[in-house]
Amino acid sequence: MTWEKGDFLYEGKAKKVWKTGDPKVYIIEYKDHLTAFNAEKKATLEGKGRLNNEISAYLLAHLAARGVPTHFVERIDERHQAVRAVTIIPLEVVVRNVTTGSLCKRLGVEEGMELPRPLLELYLKDDALGDPLVTDDHALLFGWATEEELATLKAITLEVNDLLRALFRDLSIVLVDFKLEFGRTAEGDLVLADEISPDTCRFWDLATGDRLDKDRFRKDLGDVLGAYREIWRRLSTREA
Ligand code: 5GP
């Protein structure tokens, strides 16, 4: 199938979105821009968009093949993906398997503790407010999601966590935490949207503890692109 860019819809920090001739399909372009701390820190990293497009396409296809409803249609070329047209639910759904990041800052808990079960958190997707942590009640009372949608997106998120943890464990990578976004199709289906990549996940090498994700940029650890390349190398040479 060939998809052509139609009306420009939206530019985010790491992606651009276009309509296509098919009202049910959008095109996403992965940019080389990298941001952190609510876009206070910015950089352009040539090749990052291509790697995230590859990684995200691989992971979304892996999940879709195992029954997870996603927006993924197909990878078009180095930078572009065709996805189902959705309206994004303004919640960031975060799952944590190991303590780190904002969890440790907010609650003062020790870093690097393996949690006895996955911790699921909701954040309001709002840059101006710095994506604050919210409860189910906030989401329900302010109409960001219905009770049924919350239940569905939580169940999907935990399923994604199980599937991706197993996938990455086989690649000697610990899936520490990650962020998902969901969207509603015109038919009212709730599907996993956005991307799954080293921009949105924390990956720690099982043997060395090396950070293989955007924390290399956040914390100035160096060789950011090398880490993204390493994730793609292990995924793309994986025996399916
Ligand atoms: P934390 O809350 O510790 O900063 O992030 C938890 C996990 O969710 C990390 O894997 C992080 O990459 C991801 N995450 C949280 N918020 C965002 C966001 O606004 N953008 C991106 N790309 N990832 C996020």
mmCIF file of C-alpha atoms and ligand atoms in Angstrom:
data_model
loop_
_atom_site.group_PDB
_atom_site.id
_atom_site.type_symbol
_atom_site.label_atom_id
_atom_site.label_comp_id
_atom_site.label_asym_id
_atom_site.label_seq_id
_atom_site.Cartn_x
_atom_site.Cartn_y
_atom_site.Cartn_z
ATOM 1 C CA MET A 1 0.000 0.000 0.000
ATOM 2 C CA THR A 2 1.348 3.473 -0.762
ATOM 3 C CA TRP A 3 0.413 6.329 1.510
ATOM 4 C CA GLU A 4 0.755 9.972 0.515
ATOM 5 C CA LYS A 5 0.996 12.869 2.926
ATOM 6 C CA GLY A 6 -2.160 14.992 2.902
ATOM 7 C CA ASP A 7 -3.044 17.894 5.231
ATOM 8 C CA PHE A 8 -0.483 18.571 7.936
ATOM 9 C CA LEU A 9 -2.040 17.916 11.340
ATOM 10 C CA TYR A 10 0.403 18.381 14.180
ATOM 11 C CA GLU A 11 4.037 18.749 15.178
ATOM 12 C CA GLY A 12 5.163 17.410 18.534
ATOM 13 C CA LYS A 13 8.585 17.310 20.165
ATOM 14 C CA ALA A 14 9.726 14.154 18.382
ATOM 15 C CA LYS A 15 7.160 13.566 15.630
ATOM 16 C CA LYS A 16 5.030 15.172 12.937
ATOM 17 C CA VAL A 17 1.619 13.895 11.844
ATOM 18 C CA TRP A 18 -0.193 14.161 8.500
ATOM 19 C CA LYS A 19 -3.566 13.062 7.206
ATOM 20 C CA THR A 20 -3.664 10.784 4.150
ATOM 21 C CA GLY A 21 -6.236 10.172 1.419
ATOM 22 C CA ASP A 22 -7.767 7.566 3.730
ATOM 23 C CA PRO A 23 -9.587 9.220 6.665
ATOM 24 C CA LYS A 24 -8.754 6.200 8.806
ATOM 25 C CA VAL A 25 -4.988 6.514 8.316
ATOM 26 C CA TYR A 26 -2.399 9.100 9.391
ATOM 27 C CA ILE A 27 1.303 9.302 8.564
ATOM 28 C CA ILE A 28 3.796 9.847 11.380
ATOM 29 C CA GLU A 29 7.292 11.210 10.739
ATOM 30 C CA TYR A 30 9.967 10.519 13.352
ATOM 31 C CA LYS A 31 12.195 13.565 13.869
ATOM 32 C CA ASP A 32 15.824 13.688 14.991
ATOM 33 C CA HIS A 33 14.916 16.088 17.819
ATOM 34 C CA LEU A 34 15.488 14.970 21.366
ATOM 35 C CA THR A 35 14.026 16.819 24.360
ATOM 36 C CA ALA A 36 14.081 16.291 28.115
ATOM 37 C CA PHE A 37 12.809 17.976 31.268
ATOM 38 C CA ASN A 38 9.685 19.252 29.570
ATOM 39 C CA ALA A 39 11.708 20.517 26.570
ATOM 40 C CA GLU A 40 14.072 22.625 28.709
ATOM 41 C CA LYS A 41 16.915 20.543 27.276
ATOM 42 C CA LYS A 42 16.974 20.082 23.501
ATOM 43 C CA ALA A 43 19.235 18.552 20.872
ATOM 44 C CA THR A 44 19.194 17.226 17.337
ATOM 45 C CA LEU A 45 20.744 13.829 16.880
ATOM 46 C CA GLU A 46 21.075 12.789 13.269
ATOM 47 C CA GLY A 47 19.757 9.250 12.828
ATOM 48 C CA LYS A 48 17.667 9.181 16.023
ATOM 49 C CA GLY A 49 14.371 9.469 14.122
ATOM 50 C CA ARG A 50 15.252 6.587 11.837
ATOM 51 C CA LEU A 51 16.218 4.359 14.772
ATOM 52 C CA ASN A 52 13.077 5.170 16.750
ATOM 53 C CA ASN A 53 10.957 4.528 13.674
ATOM 54 C CA GLU A 54 12.575 1.076 13.281
ATOM 55 C CA ILE A 55 12.395 0.219 16.990
ATOM 56 C CA SER A 56 8.842 1.452 17.464
ATOM 57 C CA ALA A 57 7.585 -0.279 14.303
ATOM 58 C CA TYR A 58 9.197 -3.529 15.466
ATOM 59 C CA LEU A 59 7.734 -3.346 18.968
ATOM 60 C CA LEU A 60 4.250 -2.254 17.887
ATOM 61 C CA ALA A 61 4.142 -5.063 15.300
ATOM 62 C CA HIS A 62 5.365 -7.537 17.949
ATOM 63 C CA LEU A 63 2.530 -6.474 20.273
ATOM 64 C CA ALA A 64 -0.108 -6.398 17.507
ATOM 65 C CA ALA A 65 0.863 -9.952 16.493
ATOM 66 C CA ARG A 66 0.123 -11.005 20.079
ATOM 67 C CA GLY A 67 -3.345 -9.477 20.155
ATOM 68 C CA VAL A 68 -2.658 -5.995 21.553
ATOM 69 C CA PRO A 69 -4.833 -3.384 19.785
ATOM 70 C CA THR A 70 -2.432 -0.741 18.410
ATOM 71 C CA HIS A 71 -2.552 2.164 15.957
ATOM 72 C CA PHE A 72 0.285 0.650 13.905
ATOM 73 C CA VAL A 73 -0.501 -0.024 10.235
ATOM 74 C CA GLU A 74 2.937 -0.302 8.618
ATOM 75 C CA ARG A 75 6.402 1.163 8.408
ATOM 76 C CA ILE A 76 6.535 3.197 5.188
ATOM 77 C CA ASP A 77 10.224 4.131 4.918
ATOM 78 C CA GLU A 78 13.180 5.172 7.076
ATOM 79 C CA ARG A 79 11.319 7.979 8.809
ATOM 80 C CA HIS A 80 7.633 7.298 8.317
ATOM 81 C CA GLN A 81 4.909 5.011 9.622
ATOM 82 C CA ALA A 82 1.263 4.674 8.637
ATOM 83 C CA VAL A 83 -0.959 4.527 11.715
ATOM 84 C CA ARG A 84 -4.683 4.424 12.414
ATOM 85 C CA ALA A 85 -6.220 7.872 12.823
ATOM 86 C CA VAL A 86 -7.010 8.390 16.507
ATOM 87 C CA THR A 87 -7.834 11.101 18.994
ATOM 88 C CA ILE A 88 -5.220 10.894 21.718
ATOM 89 C CA ILE A 89 -6.456 10.434 25.287
ATOM 90 C CA PRO A 90 -4.609 13.120 27.300
ATOM 91 C CA LEU A 91 -3.070 10.661 29.753
ATOM 92 C CA GLU A 92 0.455 9.265 29.902
ATOM 93 C CA VAL A 93 0.332 5.758 31.318
ATOM 94 C CA VAL A 94 3.605 4.862 33.023
ATOM 95 C CA VAL A 95 4.588 1.390 34.222
ATOM 96 C CA ARG A 96 7.563 0.819 36.476
ATOM 97 C CA ASN A 97 9.283 -2.483 37.217
ATOM 98 C CA VAL A 98 12.359 -0.976 38.895
ATOM 99 C CA THR A 99 12.501 2.264 40.893
ATOM 100 C CA THR A 100 14.202 5.262 39.286
ATOM 101 C CA GLY A 101 13.473 8.655 37.730
ATOM 102 C CA SER A 102 10.673 10.880 38.945
ATOM 103 C CA LEU A 103 9.375 8.163 41.310
ATOM 104 C CA CYS A 104 12.546 8.349 43.407
ATOM 105 C CA LYS A 105 12.608 12.152 43.273
ATOM 106 C CA ARG A 106 8.965 12.491 44.268
ATOM 107 C CA LEU A 107 8.817 9.861 47.023
ATOM 108 C CA GLY A 108 12.429 9.642 48.175
ATOM 109 C CA VAL A 109 12.526 5.891 47.622
ATOM 110 C CA GLU A 110 15.811 4.160 46.878
ATOM 111 C CA GLU A 111 16.845 3.845 43.226
ATOM 112 C CA GLY A 112 17.219 0.480 41.479
ATOM 113 C CA MET A 113 14.782 -1.560 43.637
ATOM 114 C CA GLU A 114 12.920 -4.257 41.753
ATOM 115 C CA LEU A 115 9.232 -3.798 42.571
ATOM 116 C CA PRO A 116 7.252 -6.885 43.707
ATOM 117 C CA ARG A 117 4.710 -6.125 40.968
ATOM 118 C CA PRO A 118 4.443 -3.489 38.238
ATOM 119 C CA LEU A 119 3.507 -0.009 39.448
ATOM 120 C CA LEU A 120 1.087 1.799 37.142
ATOM 121 C CA GLU A 121 0.761 5.602 37.213
ATOM 122 C CA LEU A 122 -1.276 8.152 35.269
ATOM 123 C CA TYR A 123 0.048 11.572 34.287
ATOM 124 C CA LEU A 124 -1.894 14.354 32.597
ATOM 125 C CA LYS A 125 -0.399 14.995 29.162
ATOM 126 C CA ASP A 126 0.055 18.747 29.467
ATOM 127 C CA ASP A 127 3.461 20.351 28.831
ATOM 128 C CA ALA A 128 2.418 23.705 30.309
ATOM 129 C CA LEU A 129 1.690 21.952 33.619
ATOM 130 C CA GLY A 130 4.756 19.671 33.401
ATOM 131 C CA ASP A 131 2.692 16.466 33.009
ATOM 132 C CA PRO A 132 1.439 16.199 36.629
ATOM 133 C CA LEU A 133 0.698 12.856 38.308
ATOM 134 C CA VAL A 134 -3.085 12.345 38.495
ATOM 135 C CA THR A 135 -5.472 9.787 39.952
ATOM 136 C CA ASP A 136 -8.239 7.764 38.297
ATOM 137 C CA ASP A 137 -10.749 10.122 39.900
ATOM 138 C CA HIS A 138 -9.161 13.157 38.208
ATOM 139 C CA ALA A 139 -9.358 11.360 34.863
ATOM 140 C CA LEU A 140 -13.011 10.419 35.410
ATOM 141 C CA LEU A 141 -14.245 13.692 36.894
ATOM 142 C CA PHE A 142 -12.552 15.883 34.288
ATOM 143 C CA GLY A 143 -13.642 13.642 31.427
ATOM 144 C CA TRP A 144 -10.200 12.602 30.165
ATOM 145 C CA ALA A 145 -11.287 8.947 30.061
ATOM 146 C CA THR A 146 -14.318 6.859 31.006
ATOM 147 C CA GLU A 147 -14.276 4.150 33.670
ATOM 148 C CA GLU A 148 -14.363 1.508 30.952
ATOM 149 C CA GLU A 149 -11.491 3.154 29.055
ATOM 150 C CA LEU A 150 -9.378 3.351 32.207
ATOM 151 C CA ALA A 151 -9.948 -0.333 32.921
ATOM 152 C CA THR A 152 -9.109 -1.237 29.315
ATOM 153 C CA LEU A 153 -6.006 0.906 29.060
ATOM 154 C CA LYS A 154 -4.667 -0.430 32.364
ATOM 155 C CA ALA A 155 -5.235 -4.036 31.291
ATOM 156 C CA ILE A 156 -3.543 -3.383 27.929
ATOM 157 C CA THR A 157 -0.629 -1.618 29.643
ATOM 158 C CA LEU A 158 0.038 -4.539 31.999
ATOM 159 C CA GLU A 159 -0.174 -6.975 29.080
ATOM 160 C CA VAL A 160 2.302 -4.824 27.108
ATOM 161 C CA ASN A 161 4.598 -4.824 30.133
ATOM 162 C CA ASP A 162 4.535 -8.641 30.332
ATOM 163 C CA LEU A 163 5.184 -9.027 26.599
ATOM 164 C CA LEU A 164 7.957 -6.439 26.386
ATOM 165 C CA ARG A 165 9.693 -7.531 29.581
ATOM 166 C CA ALA A 166 9.920 -11.058 28.220
ATOM 167 C CA LEU A 167 11.114 -9.830 24.818
ATOM 168 C CA PHE A 168 13.841 -7.636 26.320
ATOM 169 C CA ARG A 169 14.880 -10.195 28.938
ATOM 170 C CA ASP A 170 15.820 -12.498 26.034
ATOM 171 C CA LEU A 171 18.022 -9.665 24.720
ATOM 172 C CA SER A 172 19.727 -9.250 28.120
ATOM 173 C CA ILE A 173 17.950 -5.962 28.721
ATOM 174 C CA VAL A 174 15.916 -4.964 31.782
ATOM 175 C CA LEU A 175 12.753 -3.049 30.915
ATOM 176 C CA VAL A 176 12.881 -0.637 33.855
ATOM 177 C CA ASP A 177 9.893 1.566 33.030
ATOM 178 C CA PHE A 178 8.061 3.102 30.097
ATOM 179 C CA LYS A 179 5.281 5.445 29.049
ATOM 180 C CA LEU A 180 2.340 4.578 26.818
ATOM 181 C CA GLU A 181 -0.317 6.710 25.180
ATOM 182 C CA PHE A 182 -3.724 5.605 23.947
ATOM 183 C CA GLY A 183 -6.133 6.885 21.328
ATOM 184 C CA ARG A 184 -9.734 6.454 20.248
ATOM 185 C CA THR A 185 -10.536 5.577 16.638
ATOM 186 C CA ALA A 186 -13.570 7.034 14.868
ATOM 187 C CA GLU A 187 -15.286 3.699 15.596
ATOM 188 C CA GLY A 188 -14.663 4.218 19.315
ATOM 189 C CA ASP A 189 -11.988 1.520 19.704
ATOM 190 C CA LEU A 190 -9.287 2.190 22.266
ATOM 191 C CA VAL A 191 -5.848 1.442 20.812
ATOM 192 C CA LEU A 192 -2.245 1.781 21.895
ATOM 193 C CA ALA A 193 -0.847 4.842 20.080
ATOM 194 C CA ASP A 194 2.293 7.013 19.940
ATOM 195 C CA GLU A 195 5.678 5.222 19.999
ATOM 196 C CA ILE A 196 7.647 2.693 22.034
ATOM 197 C CA SER A 197 11.333 3.514 21.832
ATOM 198 C CA PRO A 198 14.390 4.483 23.902
ATOM 199 C CA ASP A 199 12.771 7.949 24.076
ATOM 200 C CA THR A 200 9.824 6.516 26.012
ATOM 201 C CA CYS A 201 11.334 3.517 27.856
ATOM 202 C CA ARG A 202 14.214 2.950 30.237
ATOM 203 C CA PHE A 203 16.417 0.031 29.205
ATOM 204 C CA TRP A 204 19.287 -1.201 31.393
ATOM 205 C CA ASP A 205 21.801 -3.737 30.129
ATOM 206 C CA LEU A 206 21.315 -6.830 32.274
ATOM 207 C CA ALA A 207 25.031 -7.612 32.605
ATOM 208 C CA THR A 208 26.569 -4.150 32.962
ATOM 209 C CA GLY A 209 23.691 -1.928 34.086
ATOM 210 C CA ASP A 210 24.553 0.448 31.196
ATOM 211 C CA ARG A 211 21.742 2.848 30.343
ATOM 212 C CA LEU A 212 20.525 2.217 26.784
ATOM 213 C CA ASP A 213 17.898 4.959 26.526
ATOM 214 C CA LYS A 214 17.157 8.672 26.738
ATOM 215 C CA ASP A 215 18.669 8.847 30.249
ATOM 216 C CA ARG A 216 22.026 9.044 28.416
ATOM 217 C CA PHE A 217 20.818 12.410 27.104
ATOM 218 C CA ARG A 218 19.021 13.501 30.292
ATOM 219 C CA LYS A 219 22.098 12.782 32.432
ATOM 220 C CA ASP A 220 24.823 13.657 29.900
ATOM 221 C CA LEU A 221 26.204 10.110 29.892
ATOM 222 C CA GLY A 222 27.453 10.402 26.283
ATOM 223 C CA ASP A 223 26.990 8.277 23.151
ATOM 224 C CA VAL A 224 23.209 8.630 23.108
ATOM 225 C CA LEU A 225 22.893 7.407 19.535
ATOM 226 C CA GLY A 226 25.144 4.408 20.273
ATOM 227 C CA ALA A 227 22.655 3.265 22.925
ATOM 228 C CA TYR A 228 19.692 3.570 20.536
ATOM 229 C CA ARG A 229 21.710 1.696 17.890
ATOM 230 C CA GLU A 230 22.472 -1.068 20.393
ATOM 231 C CA ILE A 231 18.756 -1.519 21.162
ATOM 232 C CA TRP A 232 18.006 -1.780 17.452
ATOM 233 C CA ARG A 233 20.974 -4.128 16.860
ATOM 234 C CA ARG A 234 19.720 -6.557 19.511
ATOM 235 C CA LEU A 235 16.100 -6.371 18.323
ATOM 236 C CA SER A 236 16.887 -6.698 14.633
ATOM 237 C CA THR A 237 19.195 -9.687 15.124
ATOM 238 C CA ARG A 238 16.734 -11.412 17.461
ATOM 239 C CA GLU A 239 15.552 -14.860 16.452
ATOM 240 C CA ALA A 240 11.767 -14.493 16.282
HETATM 241 P P1 5GP B 1 9.777 9.393 34.863
HETATM 242 O O1 5GP B 1 8.401 9.669 35.423
HETATM 243 O O2 5GP B 1 10.620 8.600 35.805
HETATM 244 O O3 5GP B 1 10.444 10.642 34.356
HETATM 245 O O4 5GP B 1 9.551 8.491 33.557
HETATM 246 C C1 5GP B 1 9.045 7.176 33.639
HETATM 247 C C2 5GP B 1 9.120 6.522 32.261
HETATM 248 O O5 5GP B 1 8.170 7.110 31.392
HETATM 249 C C3 5GP B 1 10.477 6.686 31.564
HETATM 250 O O6 5GP B 1 10.732 5.518 30.805
HETATM 251 C C4 5GP B 1 10.273 7.874 30.636
HETATM 252 O O7 5GP B 1 11.074 7.754 29.479
HETATM 253 C C5 5GP B 1 8.791 7.776 30.301
HETATM 254 N N1 5GP B 1 8.151 9.097 30.213
HETATM 255 C C6 5GP B 1 7.473 9.747 31.168
HETATM 256 N N2 5GP B 1 7.007 10.938 30.728
HETATM 257 C C7 5GP B 1 7.435 11.051 29.456
HETATM 258 C C8 5GP B 1 7.265 12.056 28.443
HETATM 259 O O8 5GP B 1 6.625 13.100 28.621
HETATM 260 N N3 5GP B 1 7.863 11.808 27.251
HETATM 261 C C9 5GP B 1 8.586 10.671 27.004
HETATM 262 N N4 5GP B 1 9.162 10.506 25.816
HETATM 263 N N5 5GP B 1 8.719 9.689 27.919
HETATM 264 C C10 5GP B 1 8.159 9.878 29.126
#
